[in-house]
Amino acid sequence: MKNDTRENFGSKLGAVLAAAGSAVGLGNIWRFPIETGQNGGAAFIIVYIACVLLLGIPIMMSEFFIGRHTHTNTAGAYRKLAPGTQWKWVGRLGVLSGFVILSYYSVVAGWTAEYTVLAVGNCFEGKGPDTFPAIFGEFVSNPWKPLVWMFAFMIVTHVIVVRGVKGGIEKFSKVMMPALFVIMLVLTVCSVMLPGASEGLEFLLKPDFGKITGSTVLSAMGQAFFSLSLGLGCLCTYGSYFRSDTNIGKTALNVALIDTFVAVMSGFIIFPAVFNAGYAISSNDIGPSLLFITMPNVFQQAFGSMPVLSYLVSVLFYFLLVVAALTSTISMHEVVTAYVSEEFGMNRRRAAAIVTVACSVVGVFCSLSFGPLDGARLFGMSLFDLFDYVASNIFLPVGGMFVSIFTGWYLDKRLMRDEITNHGTLRVPYLRLVVFILRYFAPIAIGVILFNQLGLFRLF
Ligand code: PFF
């Protein structure tokens, strides 16, 4: 079943950092604080962590071993393991989700690049709270500027993907992930030392369980899948580049820990500063514009009396976002590129070019939904919001549910045991728990949360 001409990650650390690079992204630094802010703070974080532990890690292990066992792209993997069945559609749904997410994700990624340039040019200095909505509004509604940045982001992603798994993705992640940690550490220290930080910390650490509703649980689950890059075969594709001695359980645990740590750290960067600047936690301040209206103003107010610090914090923050976004866009691009290249027998370069062009075209519409297409609504949402809602709250959980049913019920248990224990050479005491979760807990929990929220039946 193995295809020897296929590349692998060069080292175990490289594999962990590449997968963590995929997981750590705008989901952690942009989406997680927004969801936390809108869903009541600490209580949301607890539900989120439960989703990561009970659903995220077992499903991640499944994606890894499906990929490593089949050594092929995610759609090909299901075809190989379940020939002649409809399971191939799970892989295809994953490729579609990767395509959809990449298209709107690269729009926001482009904004982070524009804001890095603004921060480097010291354009925020001395500006008051009223100016930032206008700066952002003018930028996103400009018909060209956001598109140029989106294309630029797509091209950089393209170049890294074309360089291949070891020379492009792994090499980039090995340099950028440690850089990302250092930047986060510096920003966290700056933020928690601000006067008034304790209010922000309390919001993150003191749970109010009364705030947990059905939609909080769905949001936490959607966020966990999005943040861990689960349910669309991204980690299945990366798993297909793992070497045979990679410890799948340990890698999944490390990736989940790194990802959750970064998400919580983003909270520690953002909320103390937001509270310091006197913002109320409401959906206006903690919406998609959080990073582009609220944060630049927060940096001015919080560090404004120390212009050098304010400058450095702004530059580092937006650069951090660019790096985090890039390690994620390359992973989504890789899912679709590997699929096009392997399923249609094309070389990587050509496949990557097709993916870049197709995603850019769809991205144009997502980007314009903030400007010239502002009024256009589908199911009451802008194209951008619709893509984000459908992909993370529906496609990814549905993908995750099918992955667990596939590994828990369809596949021979011996195959899972062999892959997770590296053919009996590793001791994996929690294997039975993982099997139980995949067979019973994950499909039922995801199904109930999903159907409840979609209104197909109401339990809570
Ligand atoms: N996990 C990424 C983030 O948190 O930003 C987003 C993402 C990357 C989702 C790759 C899905 C994916 F396949």
Short mmCIF file of C-alpha atoms and ligand atoms in Angstrom, two decimals:
data_model
loop_
_atom_site.label_atom_id
_atom_site.label_comp_id
_atom_site.label_asym_id
_atom_site.label_seq_id
_atom_site.Cartn_x
_atom_site.Cartn_y
_atom_site.Cartn_z
CA MET A 1 0.00 0.00 0.00
CA LYS A 2 2.96 2.31 0.43
CA ASN A 3 4.04 4.69 -2.23
CA ASP A 4 7.81 5.06 -1.87
CA THR A 5 8.21 8.09 -4.10
CA ARG A 6 6.13 10.15 -1.68
CA GLU A 7 7.89 12.58 0.66
CA ASN A 8 7.86 12.25 4.45
CA PHE A 9 8.55 14.71 7.23
CA GLY A 10 12.26 14.52 8.04
CA SER A 11 11.95 14.25 11.83
CA LYS A 12 9.41 13.65 14.58
CA LEU A 13 9.82 17.21 15.83
CA GLY A 14 9.26 18.46 12.30
CA ALA A 15 6.02 16.47 12.12
CA VAL A 16 4.77 17.88 15.45
CA LEU A 17 5.66 21.45 14.50
CA ALA A 18 4.07 21.17 11.06
CA ALA A 19 0.83 19.76 12.52
CA ALA A 20 0.92 22.34 15.32
CA GLY A 21 1.54 24.99 12.67
CA SER A 22 -1.62 23.91 10.95
CA ALA A 23 -3.56 23.96 14.20
CA VAL A 24 -2.22 27.24 15.54
CA GLY A 25 -3.62 30.06 13.45
CA LEU A 26 -6.21 32.79 13.25
CA GLY A 27 -8.50 30.30 14.96
CA ASN A 28 -6.46 30.72 18.14
CA ILE A 29 -5.69 34.40 18.06
CA TRP A 30 -8.75 35.77 16.27
CA ARG A 31 -11.63 33.30 16.58
CA PHE A 32 -10.95 31.89 20.08
CA PRO A 33 -10.99 35.27 21.89
CA ILE A 34 -14.12 36.29 19.97
CA GLU A 35 -15.92 33.06 20.87
CA THR A 36 -14.71 33.33 24.47
CA GLY A 37 -15.85 36.95 24.67
CA GLN A 38 -19.26 36.23 23.21
CA ASN A 39 -19.87 33.04 25.18
CA GLY A 40 -19.08 34.12 28.70
CA GLY A 41 -15.32 33.72 29.23
CA ALA A 42 -14.02 31.02 31.57
CA ALA A 43 -17.11 28.78 31.30
CA PHE A 44 -16.67 28.63 27.53
CA ILE A 45 -12.98 27.79 27.95
CA ILE A 46 -13.84 24.83 30.20
CA VAL A 47 -16.34 23.43 27.67
CA TYR A 48 -13.77 24.04 24.95
CA ILE A 49 -11.03 22.14 26.79
CA ALA A 50 -13.44 19.25 27.40
CA CYS A 51 -14.14 19.14 23.64
CA VAL A 52 -10.41 19.11 22.89
CA LEU A 53 -9.72 16.25 25.31
CA LEU A 54 -12.76 14.08 24.71
CA LEU A 55 -13.33 14.62 21.00
CA GLY A 56 -10.32 16.41 19.56
CA ILE A 57 -7.46 14.13 20.56
CA PRO A 58 -9.11 10.77 19.65
CA ILE A 59 -10.31 12.14 16.29
CA MET A 60 -6.89 13.63 15.62
CA MET A 61 -5.30 10.24 16.31
CA SER A 62 -7.76 8.68 13.83
CA GLU A 63 -6.91 11.18 11.12
CA PHE A 64 -3.19 10.64 11.70
CA PHE A 65 -3.35 6.88 11.48
CA ILE A 66 -5.70 6.81 8.47
CA GLY A 67 -3.19 9.06 6.69
CA ARG A 68 -0.09 7.19 7.75
CA HIS A 69 -1.53 3.79 6.96
CA THR A 70 -2.62 4.73 3.46
CA HIS A 71 0.15 7.19 2.54
CA THR A 72 -2.15 9.15 0.33
CA ASN A 73 -4.41 12.23 0.26
CA THR A 74 -7.56 12.25 2.36
CA ALA A 75 -10.04 11.25 -0.38
CA GLY A 76 -7.68 8.52 -1.63
CA ALA A 77 -7.27 7.28 1.94
CA TYR A 78 -10.96 6.43 2.35
CA ARG A 79 -11.06 4.92 -1.11
CA LYS A 80 -8.14 2.64 -0.24
CA LEU A 81 -9.50 1.61 3.14
CA ALA A 82 -13.11 1.15 2.02
CA PRO A 83 -12.97 0.35 -1.69
CA GLY A 84 -16.25 0.36 -3.55
CA THR A 85 -18.15 2.12 -0.75
CA GLN A 86 -19.48 5.63 -0.26
CA TRP A 87 -16.88 6.42 2.42
CA LYS A 88 -14.86 8.24 -0.21
CA TRP A 89 -17.36 11.08 0.20
CA VAL A 90 -16.05 11.77 3.70
CA GLY A 91 -12.64 12.47 2.21
CA ARG A 92 -14.16 14.55 -0.55
CA LEU A 93 -16.21 16.58 1.92
CA GLY A 94 -12.93 17.26 3.72
CA VAL A 95 -11.29 18.52 0.56
CA LEU A 96 -14.30 20.76 -0.09
CA SER A 97 -14.14 22.12 3.47
CA GLY A 98 -10.41 22.81 3.07
CA PHE A 99 -11.12 24.68 -0.13
CA VAL A 100 -13.96 26.73 1.39
CA ILE A 101 -12.05 27.60 4.57
CA LEU A 102 -8.89 28.55 2.67
CA SER A 103 -10.93 30.90 0.48
CA TYR A 104 -12.27 33.04 3.32
CA TYR A 105 -9.37 32.50 5.72
CA SER A 106 -6.93 34.03 3.26
CA VAL A 107 -9.07 37.18 3.21
CA VAL A 108 -8.54 37.73 6.94
CA ALA A 109 -4.92 36.61 6.57
CA GLY A 110 -4.53 39.38 3.98
CA TRP A 111 -5.92 41.92 6.48
CA THR A 112 -3.26 40.87 9.00
CA ALA A 113 -0.59 41.58 6.38
CA GLU A 114 -2.01 45.07 5.72
CA TYR A 115 -2.09 45.76 9.47
CA THR A 116 1.50 44.58 9.86
CA VAL A 117 2.52 47.12 7.25
CA LEU A 118 0.45 49.82 8.98
CA ALA A 119 2.03 48.93 12.32
CA VAL A 120 5.56 48.97 10.85
CA GLY A 121 4.79 52.39 9.33
CA ASN A 122 3.71 53.58 12.81
CA CYS A 123 0.31 54.55 11.41
CA PHE A 124 -1.55 53.95 14.69
CA GLU A 125 0.43 56.43 16.78
CA GLY A 126 -1.61 59.15 18.43
CA LYS A 127 -4.89 57.99 16.91
CA GLY A 128 -8.04 57.98 19.07
CA PRO A 129 -10.81 55.38 19.37
CA ASP A 130 -12.94 57.03 16.70
CA THR A 131 -10.32 56.69 13.99
CA PHE A 132 -9.88 52.92 13.99
CA PRO A 133 -13.35 51.93 12.78
CA ALA A 134 -12.87 54.37 9.90
CA ILE A 135 -9.39 53.02 9.02
CA PHE A 136 -10.71 49.46 9.01
CA GLY A 137 -13.95 50.34 7.25
CA GLU A 138 -12.13 52.18 4.50
CA PHE A 139 -9.66 49.35 4.06
CA VAL A 140 -12.15 46.44 3.85
CA SER A 141 -14.56 48.32 1.64
CA ASN A 142 -11.81 49.36 -0.76
CA PRO A 143 -12.38 47.24 -3.86
CA TRP A 144 -8.67 46.56 -4.48
CA LYS A 145 -6.50 46.71 -1.40
CA PRO A 146 -7.85 43.67 0.48
CA LEU A 147 -7.78 41.70 -2.77
CA VAL A 148 -4.14 42.53 -3.39
CA TRP A 149 -3.24 41.34 0.11
CA MET A 150 -5.31 38.21 -0.26
CA PHE A 151 -3.55 37.35 -3.52
CA ALA A 152 -0.17 38.11 -1.96
CA PHE A 153 -0.96 35.74 0.90
CA MET A 154 -2.13 33.06 -1.48
CA ILE A 155 1.04 33.35 -3.54
CA VAL A 156 3.36 33.02 -0.54
CA THR A 157 1.32 29.98 0.55
CA HIS A 158 1.60 28.58 -2.96
CA VAL A 159 5.38 29.00 -3.06
CA ILE A 160 5.86 27.16 0.25
CA VAL A 161 3.54 24.31 -0.78
CA VAL A 162 5.28 23.90 -4.14
CA ARG A 163 8.62 23.51 -2.34
CA GLY A 164 7.29 20.29 -0.92
CA VAL A 165 6.64 18.65 2.41
CA LYS A 166 10.17 18.59 3.82
CA GLY A 167 11.77 21.56 2.07
CA GLY A 168 8.71 23.83 2.26
CA ILE A 169 6.16 23.00 4.96
CA GLU A 170 8.45 21.38 7.55
CA LYS A 171 11.30 23.84 7.13
CA PHE A 172 9.00 26.85 7.40
CA SER A 173 7.20 25.47 10.47
CA LYS A 174 10.48 24.65 12.23
CA VAL A 175 11.62 28.26 12.02
CA MET A 176 8.31 30.01 12.46
CA MET A 177 6.68 28.05 15.30
CA PRO A 178 9.47 28.80 17.83
CA ALA A 179 9.41 32.45 16.68
CA LEU A 180 5.68 32.51 17.29
CA PHE A 181 6.10 31.25 20.87
CA VAL A 182 8.71 33.86 21.68
CA ILE A 183 6.50 36.67 20.35
CA MET A 184 3.52 35.38 22.30
CA LEU A 185 5.51 35.21 25.49
CA VAL A 186 6.70 38.80 25.14
CA LEU A 187 3.15 40.01 24.39
CA THR A 188 1.64 38.07 27.28
CA VAL A 189 4.10 39.58 29.76
CA CYS A 190 3.38 43.10 28.42
CA SER A 191 -0.36 42.59 28.63
CA VAL A 192 -0.71 41.01 32.08
CA MET A 193 1.45 43.74 33.59
CA LEU A 194 -0.99 46.46 32.54
CA PRO A 195 -2.99 48.22 35.24
CA GLY A 196 -6.48 46.75 35.36
CA ALA A 197 -5.27 43.45 33.90
CA SER A 198 -6.80 41.55 36.79
CA GLU A 199 -10.32 42.19 35.51
CA GLY A 200 -9.40 40.59 32.20
CA LEU A 201 -7.75 37.67 33.96
CA GLU A 202 -10.82 37.16 36.11
CA PHE A 203 -12.98 37.03 32.99
CA LEU A 204 -10.73 34.26 31.68
CA LEU A 205 -10.35 32.32 34.90
CA LYS A 206 -13.61 32.64 36.88
CA PRO A 207 -16.34 30.59 35.26
CA ASP A 208 -19.99 31.58 35.28
CA PHE A 209 -21.67 28.27 34.42
CA GLY A 210 -25.04 29.96 34.09
CA LYS A 211 -23.81 31.23 30.74
CA ILE A 212 -23.52 27.75 29.19
CA THR A 213 -26.29 27.06 26.69
CA GLY A 214 -26.74 24.66 23.76
CA SER A 215 -25.26 27.18 21.43
CA THR A 216 -22.24 27.66 23.73
CA VAL A 217 -21.54 23.95 23.47
CA LEU A 218 -21.92 23.96 19.68
CA SER A 219 -19.64 26.98 19.43
CA ALA A 220 -17.05 25.34 21.68
CA MET A 221 -17.15 22.15 19.61
CA GLY A 222 -16.99 24.06 16.31
CA GLN A 223 -14.12 26.09 17.68
CA ALA A 224 -12.26 22.97 18.84
CA PHE A 225 -12.56 21.36 15.40
CA PHE A 226 -11.57 24.56 13.64
CA SER A 227 -8.67 25.26 15.94
CA LEU A 228 -7.28 21.72 15.84
CA SER A 229 -7.74 21.61 12.03
CA LEU A 230 -9.97 18.56 12.45
CA GLY A 231 -12.71 17.06 10.36
CA LEU A 232 -11.44 18.00 6.93
CA GLY A 233 -8.58 15.58 6.46
CA CYS A 234 -5.86 18.15 6.99
CA LEU A 235 -4.23 16.09 9.70
CA CYS A 236 -4.96 12.94 7.70
CA THR A 237 -2.94 14.45 4.86
CA TYR A 238 -0.13 15.43 7.25
CA GLY A 239 -0.33 11.96 8.82
CA SER A 240 0.36 10.52 5.38
CA TYR A 241 3.80 12.18 5.57
CA PHE A 242 4.60 10.74 9.03
CA ARG A 243 7.42 8.22 9.26
CA SER A 244 6.64 4.73 10.47
CA ASP A 245 8.29 5.40 13.86
CA THR A 246 6.18 8.49 14.66
CA ASN A 247 4.23 8.02 17.89
CA ILE A 248 0.69 8.94 16.83
CA GLY A 249 -0.81 9.31 20.33
CA LYS A 250 2.06 11.44 21.60
CA THR A 251 2.01 13.63 18.49
CA ALA A 252 -1.75 14.21 18.83
CA LEU A 253 -1.36 15.07 22.50
CA ASN A 254 1.49 17.49 21.80
CA VAL A 255 -0.38 19.22 18.98
CA ALA A 256 -3.53 19.59 21.11
CA LEU A 257 -1.50 20.93 24.05
CA ILE A 258 0.38 23.45 21.93
CA ASP A 259 -2.81 24.59 20.24
CA THR A 260 -4.78 25.01 23.46
CA PHE A 261 -1.87 26.73 25.16
CA VAL A 262 -1.61 29.26 22.32
CA ALA A 263 -5.37 29.89 22.35
CA VAL A 264 -5.43 30.51 26.09
CA MET A 265 -2.31 32.68 25.82
CA SER A 266 -4.05 34.78 23.18
CA GLY A 267 -6.79 35.33 25.74
CA PHE A 268 -4.11 36.45 28.20
CA ILE A 269 -2.77 38.90 25.62
CA ILE A 270 -6.10 40.27 24.49
CA PHE A 271 -8.47 40.44 27.47
CA PRO A 272 -6.26 42.22 30.06
CA ALA A 273 -5.46 44.83 27.40
CA VAL A 274 -9.11 45.12 26.34
CA PHE A 275 -10.26 45.59 29.94
CA ASN A 276 -7.43 48.03 30.57
CA ALA A 277 -8.68 50.15 27.68
CA GLY A 278 -12.13 50.18 29.29
CA TYR A 279 -13.99 48.15 26.68
CA ALA A 280 -17.10 46.35 27.73
CA ILE A 281 -17.22 42.77 26.55
CA SER A 282 -20.01 43.08 24.06
CA SER A 283 -20.45 41.67 20.59
CA ASN A 284 -19.56 45.03 19.06
CA ASP A 285 -16.07 45.18 20.47
CA ILE A 286 -15.44 41.45 20.45
CA GLY A 287 -16.63 40.64 16.94
CA PRO A 288 -14.61 39.95 13.79
CA SER A 289 -13.24 43.48 14.01
CA LEU A 290 -11.58 42.68 17.36
CA LEU A 291 -8.10 42.45 15.90
CA PHE A 292 -8.45 45.36 13.54
CA ILE A 293 -10.47 47.98 15.41
CA THR A 294 -10.40 47.12 19.08
CA MET A 295 -6.78 45.93 19.33
CA PRO A 296 -4.96 48.81 17.60
CA ASN A 297 -6.90 51.18 19.82
CA VAL A 298 -6.15 49.05 22.86
CA PHE A 299 -2.43 49.18 22.09
CA GLN A 300 -2.60 52.97 21.81
CA GLN A 301 -4.47 53.37 25.07
CA ALA A 302 -2.58 50.76 27.02
CA PHE A 303 0.95 51.60 25.94
CA GLY A 304 0.40 55.05 24.45
CA SER A 305 2.48 56.76 27.13
CA MET A 306 5.43 54.60 26.03
CA PRO A 307 5.47 55.09 22.24
CA VAL A 308 8.35 52.70 21.60
CA LEU A 309 6.64 49.90 23.50
CA SER A 310 3.33 50.63 21.81
CA TYR A 311 5.07 50.48 18.42
CA LEU A 312 6.87 47.22 19.19
CA VAL A 313 3.79 45.53 20.65
CA SER A 314 1.70 46.45 17.58
CA VAL A 315 4.33 45.27 15.10
CA LEU A 316 4.93 42.01 16.98
CA PHE A 317 1.20 41.33 17.36
CA TYR A 318 0.38 41.68 13.67
CA PHE A 319 3.50 39.83 12.59
CA LEU A 320 2.46 37.02 14.93
CA LEU A 321 -0.89 36.87 13.18
CA VAL A 322 0.72 36.70 9.76
CA VAL A 323 2.98 33.81 10.79
CA ALA A 324 0.18 31.92 12.51
CA ALA A 325 -2.10 32.36 9.49
CA LEU A 326 0.55 31.27 7.04
CA THR A 327 1.35 27.97 8.75
CA SER A 328 -2.39 27.24 8.60
CA THR A 329 -3.04 28.32 5.01
CA ILE A 330 -0.23 26.07 3.80
CA SER A 331 -1.86 23.12 5.52
CA MET A 332 -5.28 23.76 3.93
CA HIS A 333 -3.65 24.29 0.57
CA GLU A 334 -1.76 21.02 0.99
CA VAL A 335 -5.02 19.08 1.58
CA VAL A 336 -6.44 20.22 -1.73
CA THR A 337 -3.13 20.12 -3.63
CA ALA A 338 -2.38 16.55 -2.52
CA TYR A 339 -5.92 15.56 -3.58
CA VAL A 340 -5.74 17.20 -7.02
CA SER A 341 -2.22 15.96 -7.65
CA GLU A 342 -2.77 12.33 -6.58
CA GLU A 343 -6.35 11.77 -7.65
CA PHE A 344 -5.95 13.41 -11.06
CA GLY A 345 -2.36 12.26 -11.66
CA MET A 346 -0.88 15.75 -11.94
CA ASN A 347 2.49 17.01 -10.79
CA ARG A 348 2.48 19.04 -7.56
CA ARG A 349 3.37 22.31 -9.21
CA ARG A 350 0.42 22.16 -11.60
CA ALA A 351 -1.99 20.93 -8.92
CA ALA A 352 -0.91 23.72 -6.57
CA ALA A 353 -1.41 26.31 -9.32
CA ILE A 354 -4.97 25.12 -9.94
CA VAL A 355 -5.76 25.26 -6.23
CA THR A 356 -4.26 28.74 -5.85
CA VAL A 357 -6.25 30.13 -8.76
CA ALA A 358 -9.55 28.47 -7.76
CA CYS A 359 -9.30 29.55 -4.10
CA SER A 360 -8.36 33.07 -5.13
CA VAL A 361 -11.46 33.33 -7.30
CA VAL A 362 -13.77 32.28 -4.47
CA GLY A 363 -11.75 34.44 -2.07
CA VAL A 364 -12.51 37.48 -4.23
CA PHE A 365 -16.23 37.09 -3.50
CA CYS A 366 -15.62 36.61 0.22
CA SER A 367 -13.45 39.69 0.30
CA LEU A 368 -15.91 41.79 -1.68
CA SER A 369 -18.67 40.82 0.75
CA PHE A 370 -17.16 43.50 3.04
CA GLY A 371 -17.23 46.10 0.28
CA PRO A 372 -19.08 46.29 -3.02
CA LEU A 373 -21.07 43.11 -2.24
CA ASP A 374 -21.86 44.24 1.29
CA GLY A 375 -25.64 43.97 0.92
CA ALA A 376 -25.62 40.53 -0.73
CA ARG A 377 -27.14 37.93 1.59
CA LEU A 378 -27.48 34.17 1.33
CA PHE A 379 -29.61 32.58 4.09
CA GLY A 380 -29.45 35.95 5.83
CA MET A 381 -25.65 36.00 6.00
CA SER A 382 -22.86 37.57 3.99
CA LEU A 383 -20.87 35.09 1.91
CA PHE A 384 -17.97 35.35 4.35
CA ASP A 385 -20.13 34.65 7.43
CA LEU A 386 -21.99 31.88 5.65
CA PHE A 387 -18.75 30.10 4.71
CA ASP A 388 -17.39 30.43 8.24
CA TYR A 389 -20.63 29.20 9.84
CA VAL A 390 -21.20 26.29 7.48
CA ALA A 391 -17.59 25.14 7.39
CA SER A 392 -16.77 25.28 11.09
CA ASN A 393 -20.14 24.56 12.68
CA ILE A 394 -21.41 21.99 10.18
CA PHE A 395 -18.82 20.56 7.76
CA LEU A 396 -16.06 20.05 10.33
CA PRO A 397 -18.20 18.41 13.04
CA VAL A 398 -19.94 16.24 10.40
CA GLY A 399 -16.48 15.29 9.05
CA GLY A 400 -15.32 14.52 12.58
CA MET A 401 -18.43 12.43 13.29
CA PHE A 402 -17.84 10.32 10.18
CA VAL A 403 -14.14 9.89 11.00
CA SER A 404 -15.09 8.49 14.40
CA ILE A 405 -17.76 6.20 12.95
CA PHE A 406 -15.33 5.04 10.28
CA THR A 407 -12.55 4.18 12.71
CA GLY A 408 -14.82 3.07 15.54
CA TRP A 409 -17.16 0.83 13.53
CA TYR A 410 -16.05 0.24 9.96
CA LEU A 411 -12.32 -0.37 10.21
CA ASP A 412 -10.80 -3.52 11.61
CA LYS A 413 -9.70 -2.74 15.20
CA ARG A 414 -6.41 -4.52 14.56
CA LEU A 415 -5.47 -1.90 11.99
CA MET A 416 -5.99 0.90 14.52
CA ARG A 417 -4.08 -0.98 17.20
CA ASP A 418 -1.17 -1.69 14.86
CA GLU A 419 -0.89 1.92 13.77
CA ILE A 420 -1.26 3.46 17.22
CA THR A 421 1.19 1.04 18.86
CA ASN A 422 3.55 1.08 15.87
CA HIS A 423 2.98 -2.65 15.36
CA GLY A 424 3.21 -3.51 19.04
CA THR A 425 6.44 -1.62 19.73
CA LEU A 426 4.77 1.12 21.82
CA ARG A 427 2.76 0.71 25.00
CA VAL A 428 -0.45 2.69 24.69
CA PRO A 429 -2.45 2.17 27.92
CA TYR A 430 -5.23 4.57 26.86
CA LEU A 431 -5.98 2.73 23.61
CA ARG A 432 -9.21 1.20 24.91
CA LEU A 433 -10.48 4.56 26.05
CA VAL A 434 -9.76 5.98 22.60
CA VAL A 435 -11.65 3.12 20.95
CA PHE A 436 -14.61 3.64 23.31
CA ILE A 437 -14.71 7.36 22.52
CA LEU A 438 -14.54 6.75 18.79
CA ARG A 439 -17.24 4.08 18.85
CA TYR A 440 -19.78 5.58 21.19
CA PHE A 441 -19.03 8.91 22.75
CA ALA A 442 -17.84 10.98 19.77
CA PRO A 443 -20.55 10.08 17.23
CA ILE A 444 -23.34 10.46 19.79
CA ALA A 445 -22.01 13.67 21.34
CA ILE A 446 -21.31 15.34 18.01
CA GLY A 447 -24.65 14.17 16.57
CA VAL A 448 -26.66 15.43 19.55
CA ILE A 449 -24.94 18.82 19.67
CA LEU A 450 -25.20 19.28 15.93
CA PHE A 451 -28.81 18.20 15.44
CA ASN A 452 -29.93 20.06 18.51
CA GLN A 453 -28.41 23.25 17.28
CA LEU A 454 -29.69 22.84 13.75
CA GLY A 455 -33.15 22.48 15.25
CA LEU A 456 -33.69 18.91 13.99
CA PHE A 457 -34.59 18.00 17.56
CA ARG A 458 -34.34 19.83 20.85
CA LEU A 459 -32.73 18.36 23.94
CA PHE A 460 -31.42 21.58 25.46
N1 PFF B 1 -6.57 25.48 12.75
C1 PFF B 1 -6.49 26.70 12.01
C2 PFF B 1 -6.64 27.86 12.95
O1 PFF B 1 -6.89 27.66 14.14
O2 PFF B 1 -6.52 28.98 12.50
C3 PFF B 1 -7.49 26.78 10.90
C4 PFF B 1 -7.53 25.57 10.04
C5 PFF B 1 -6.36 25.13 9.43
C6 PFF B 1 -8.71 24.88 9.92
C7 PFF B 1 -6.38 23.97 8.67
C8 PFF B 1 -8.74 23.75 9.17
C9 PFF B 1 -7.56 23.30 8.55
F1 PFF B 1 -7.58 22.21 7.85
#
